[in-house]
CSV table of N, CA, C and O in Angstrom, one decimal:
chain,number,residue,atom,x,y,z
R,30,MET,N,-4.2,6.1,-5.2
R,30,MET,CA,-4.8,6.9,-4.3
R,30,MET,C,-5.1,8.3,-4.9
R,30,MET,O,-6.1,8.9,-4.6
R,31,ALA,N,-4.2,8.7,-5.8
R,31,ALA,CA,-4.5,10.0,-6.4
R,31,ALA,C,-5.8,10.1,-7.2
R,31,ALA,O,-6.5,11.1,-7.2
R,32,ALA,N,-6.1,8.9,-7.9
R,32,ALA,CA,-7.4,8.9,-8.6
R,32,ALA,C,-8.5,9.0,-7.7
R,32,ALA,O,-9.5,9.7,-8.0
R,33,ARG,N,-8.4,8.4,-6.5
R,33,ARG,CA,-9.5,8.4,-5.5
R,33,ARG,C,-9.7,9.9,-5.0
R,33,ARG,O,-10.9,10.3,-4.9
R,34,TYR,N,-8.7,10.6,-4.8
R,34,TYR,CA,-8.8,11.9,-4.3
R,34,TYR,C,-9.3,12.9,-5.3
R,34,TYR,O,-10.0,13.8,-5.0
R,35,ARG,N,-9.1,12.5,-6.6
R,35,ARG,CA,-9.7,13.3,-7.7
R,35,ARG,C,-11.1,12.9,-8.0
R,35,ARG,O,-11.7,13.6,-8.8
R,36,GLY,N,-11.6,11.9,-7.5
R,36,GLY,CA,-12.9,11.4,-7.7
R,36,GLY,C,-13.1,10.6,-9.0
R,36,GLY,O,-14.2,10.4,-9.5
R,37,VAL,N,-12.0,10.1,-9.5
R,37,VAL,CA,-12.0,9.3,-10.7
R,37,VAL,C,-12.3,7.8,-10.3
R,37,VAL,O,-11.7,7.3,-9.4
R,38,ARG,N,-13.2,7.2,-11.1
R,38,ARG,CA,-13.5,5.8,-10.8
R,38,ARG,C,-12.9,4.8,-11.7
R,38,ARG,O,-12.9,3.6,-11.5
R,39,THR,N,-12.3,5.3,-12.9
R,39,THR,CA,-11.7,4.4,-13.8
R,39,THR,C,-10.2,4.7,-13.8
R,39,THR,O,-9.7,5.8,-13.9
R,40,VAL,N,-9.4,3.6,-13.6
R,40,VAL,CA,-8.0,3.7,-13.5
R,40,VAL,C,-7.4,2.9,-14.6
R,40,VAL,O,-7.8,1.7,-14.9
R,41,GLU,N,-6.3,3.4,-15.3
R,41,GLU,CA,-5.7,2.6,-16.3
R,41,GLU,C,-4.2,2.5,-16.0
R,41,GLU,O,-3.6,3.5,-15.7
R,42,TYR,N,-3.7,1.3,-16.1
R,42,TYR,CA,-2.2,1.0,-15.9
R,42,TYR,C,-1.8,-0.2,-16.7
R,42,TYR,O,-2.6,-1.1,-16.8
R,43,ASP,N,-0.6,-0.2,-17.2
R,43,ASP,CA,-0.1,-1.3,-18.0
R,43,ASP,C,-1.0,-1.7,-19.1
R,43,ASP,O,-1.2,-2.9,-19.4
R,44,GLY,N,-1.7,-0.8,-19.7
R,44,GLY,CA,-2.7,-1.1,-20.7
R,44,GLY,C,-4.0,-1.8,-20.3
R,44,GLY,O,-4.8,-2.2,-21.1
R,45,LYS,N,-4.2,-1.8,-18.9
R,45,LYS,CA,-5.4,-2.4,-18.4
R,45,LYS,C,-6.3,-1.3,-17.8
R,45,LYS,O,-5.8,-0.3,-17.3
R,46,ARG,N,-7.6,-1.5,-17.9
R,46,ARG,CA,-8.5,-0.5,-17.4
R,46,ARG,C,-9.4,-1.1,-16.4
R,46,ARG,O,-9.9,-2.2,-16.6
R,47,LEU,N,-9.6,-0.5,-15.2
R,47,LEU,CA,-10.4,-1.0,-14.2
R,47,LEU,C,-11.3,0.1,-13.7
R,47,LEU,O,-10.9,1.2,-13.4
R,48,THR,N,-12.6,-0.2,-13.7
R,48,THR,CA,-13.6,0.8,-13.2
R,48,THR,C,-14.3,0.3,-12.0
R,48,THR,O,-14.7,-0.8,-11.9
R,49,TYR,N,-14.3,1.1,-11.0
R,49,TYR,CA,-14.9,0.8,-9.7
R,49,TYR,C,-16.3,1.3,-9.7
R,49,TYR,O,-16.6,2.4,-10.2
R,50,ALA,N,-17.2,0.6,-9.0
R,50,ALA,CA,-18.6,1.0,-9.0
R,50,ALA,C,-18.8,2.2,-8.1
R,50,ALA,O,-19.7,3.0,-8.4
R,51,SER,N,-18.0,2.3,-7.0
R,51,SER,CA,-18.2,3.4,-6.1
R,51,SER,C,-16.9,3.8,-5.4
R,51,SER,O,-15.9,3.0,-5.5
R,52,ASP,N,-16.9,4.9,-4.7
R,52,ASP,CA,-15.7,5.2,-3.9
R,52,ASP,C,-15.5,4.2,-2.8
R,52,ASP,O,-14.3,3.9,-2.5
R,53,GLY,N,-16.5,3.7,-2.3
R,53,GLY,CA,-16.4,2.7,-1.2
R,53,GLY,C,-15.7,1.4,-1.7
R,53,GLY,O,-14.9,0.8,-1.0
R,54,GLU,N,-16.0,1.0,-2.9
R,54,GLU,CA,-15.4,-0.2,-3.5
R,54,GLU,C,-13.9,0.1,-3.8
R,54,GLU,O,-13.0,-0.7,-3.5
R,55,MET,N,-13.6,1.3,-4.2
R,55,MET,CA,-12.2,1.7,-4.5
R,55,MET,C,-11.4,1.8,-3.1
R,55,MET,O,-10.3,1.3,-3.0
R,56,ALA,N,-12.1,2.3,-2.1
R,56,ALA,CA,-11.4,2.4,-0.8
R,56,ALA,C,-11.1,1.0,-0.2
R,56,ALA,O,-10.1,0.8,0.4
R,57,ALA,N,-12.1,0.1,-0.4
R,57,ALA,CA,-11.9,-1.3,0.1
R,57,ALA,C,-10.7,-1.9,-0.7
R,57,ALA,O,-9.9,-2.7,-0.1
R,58,ALA,N,-10.6,-1.7,-2.0
R,58,ALA,CA,-9.5,-2.3,-2.7
R,58,ALA,C,-8.2,-1.7,-2.3
R,58,ALA,O,-7.2,-2.5,-2.2
R,59,LEU,N,-8.1,-0.4,-2.1
R,59,LEU,CA,-6.9,0.2,-1.6
R,59,LEU,C,-6.5,-0.3,-0.2
R,59,LEU,O,-5.3,-0.6,0.0
R,60,ALA,N,-7.5,-0.5,0.7
R,60,ALA,CA,-7.2,-1.0,2.0
R,60,ALA,C,-6.6,-2.4,1.9
R,60,ALA,O,-5.7,-2.8,2.6
R,61,ASP,N,-7.2,-3.2,1.0
R,61,ASP,CA,-6.7,-4.6,0.9
R,61,ASP,C,-5.3,-4.6,0.3
R,61,ASP,O,-4.5,-5.4,0.8
R,62,LEU,N,-5.0,-3.8,-0.6
R,62,LEU,CA,-3.6,-3.7,-1.1
R,62,LEU,C,-2.7,-3.3,-0.1
R,62,LEU,O,-1.6,-3.8,0.0
R,63,ASN,N,-3.0,-2.3,0.7
R,63,ASN,CA,-2.2,-1.9,1.8
R,63,ASN,C,-1.9,-3.0,2.8
R,63,ASN,O,-0.8,-3.1,3.3
R,64,ARG,N,-2.9,-3.8,3.1
R,64,ARG,CA,-2.8,-4.9,4.0
R,64,ARG,C,-1.8,-6.0,3.4
R,64,ARG,O,-0.9,-6.5,4.1
R,65,GLN,N,-1.9,-6.2,2.1
R,65,GLN,CA,-1.1,-7.2,1.5
R,65,GLN,C,0.4,-6.7,1.5
R,65,GLN,O,1.3,-7.5,1.7
R,66,ILE,N,0.6,-5.4,1.2
R,66,ILE,CA,1.9,-4.9,1.2
R,66,ILE,C,2.5,-4.9,2.6
R,66,ILE,O,3.7,-5.3,2.8
R,67,ALA,N,1.7,-4.6,3.6
R,67,ALA,CA,2.2,-4.7,5.0
R,67,ALA,C,2.7,-6.1,5.4
R,67,ALA,O,3.7,-6.3,6.1
R,68,ARG,N,1.9,-7.1,5.0
R,68,ARG,CA,2.2,-8.5,5.3
R,68,ARG,C,3.5,-8.9,4.5
R,68,ARG,O,4.3,-9.7,5.0
R,69,ALA,N,3.7,-8.4,3.3
R,69,ALA,CA,4.8,-8.9,2.5
R,69,ALA,C,6.1,-8.2,2.8
R,69,ALA,O,7.2,-8.6,2.5
R,70,THR,N,6.0,-7.1,3.5
R,70,THR,CA,7.2,-6.3,3.9
R,70,THR,C,7.7,-6.8,5.2
R,70,THR,O,7.0,-6.8,6.2
R,71,ASP,N,9.0,-7.1,5.2
R,71,ASP,CA,9.6,-7.5,6.5
R,71,ASP,C,10.0,-6.2,7.3
R,71,ASP,O,10.8,-5.4,6.8
R,72,ARG,N,9.4,-6.1,8.4
R,72,ARG,CA,9.7,-4.9,9.2
R,72,ARG,C,10.6,-5.3,10.4
R,72,ARG,O,10.3,-6.3,11.1
R,73,ILE,N,11.5,-4.5,10.8
R,73,ILE,CA,12.3,-4.7,12.0
R,73,ILE,C,11.6,-3.9,13.1
R,73,ILE,O,11.5,-2.7,13.0
R,74,SER,N,11.2,-4.6,14.1
R,74,SER,CA,10.5,-4.0,15.2
R,74,SER,C,11.4,-3.5,16.3
R,74,SER,O,11.1,-2.6,17.0
R,75,VAL,N,12.5,-4.2,16.5
R,75,VAL,CA,13.5,-3.9,17.6
R,75,VAL,C,14.9,-3.9,17.0
R,75,VAL,O,15.3,-4.9,16.4
R,76,VAL,N,15.7,-2.9,17.3
R,76,VAL,CA,17.1,-2.9,16.9
R,76,VAL,C,17.9,-2.6,18.2
R,76,VAL,O,17.7,-1.7,18.9
R,77,ARG,N,18.8,-3.6,18.4
R,77,ARG,CA,19.6,-3.4,19.6
R,77,ARG,C,21.1,-3.2,19.1
R,77,ARG,O,21.6,-4.0,18.3
R,78,ILE,N,21.7,-2.2,19.7
R,78,ILE,CA,23.0,-1.9,19.3
R,78,ILE,C,23.9,-2.1,20.5
R,78,ILE,O,23.6,-1.6,21.6
R,79,GLN,N,25.1,-2.8,20.3
R,79,GLN,CA,26.0,-3.0,21.4
R,79,GLN,C,27.4,-2.6,20.9
R,79,GLN,O,27.8,-2.9,19.7
R,80,SER,N,28.1,-1.9,21.7
R,80,SER,CA,29.4,-1.4,21.3
R,80,SER,C,30.4,-1.5,22.5
R,80,SER,O,30.0,-1.6,23.6
R,81,SER,N,31.6,-1.5,22.1
R,81,SER,CA,32.7,-1.5,23.2
R,81,SER,C,33.9,-0.7,22.7
R,81,SER,O,33.9,-0.4,21.5
R,82,LYS,N,34.7,-0.4,23.6
R,82,LYS,CA,35.9,0.4,23.2
R,82,LYS,C,37.0,-0.6,22.8
R,82,LYS,O,38.1,-0.1,22.5
R,83,GLY,N,36.8,-1.8,22.7
R,83,GLY,CA,37.7,-2.8,22.3
R,83,GLY,C,38.8,-3.2,23.3
R,83,GLY,O,39.8,-3.7,23.0
R,84,LEU,N,38.5,-2.8,24.6
R,84,LEU,CA,39.5,-3.1,25.6
R,84,LEU,C,39.3,-4.5,26.2
R,84,LEU,O,38.3,-5.0,26.5
């Protein structure tokens, strides 16, 4: 995302270089990655706590 904010269209990581045609293409790729991460992450939606004094 930092590259997108700086207006950079070419990103290099792990010795690989990827050039996006436009900001829209980069935005779509980032949105897709965020969706994949959200699906892969187990989120707890409800936490119920029960306690007693042990009596």
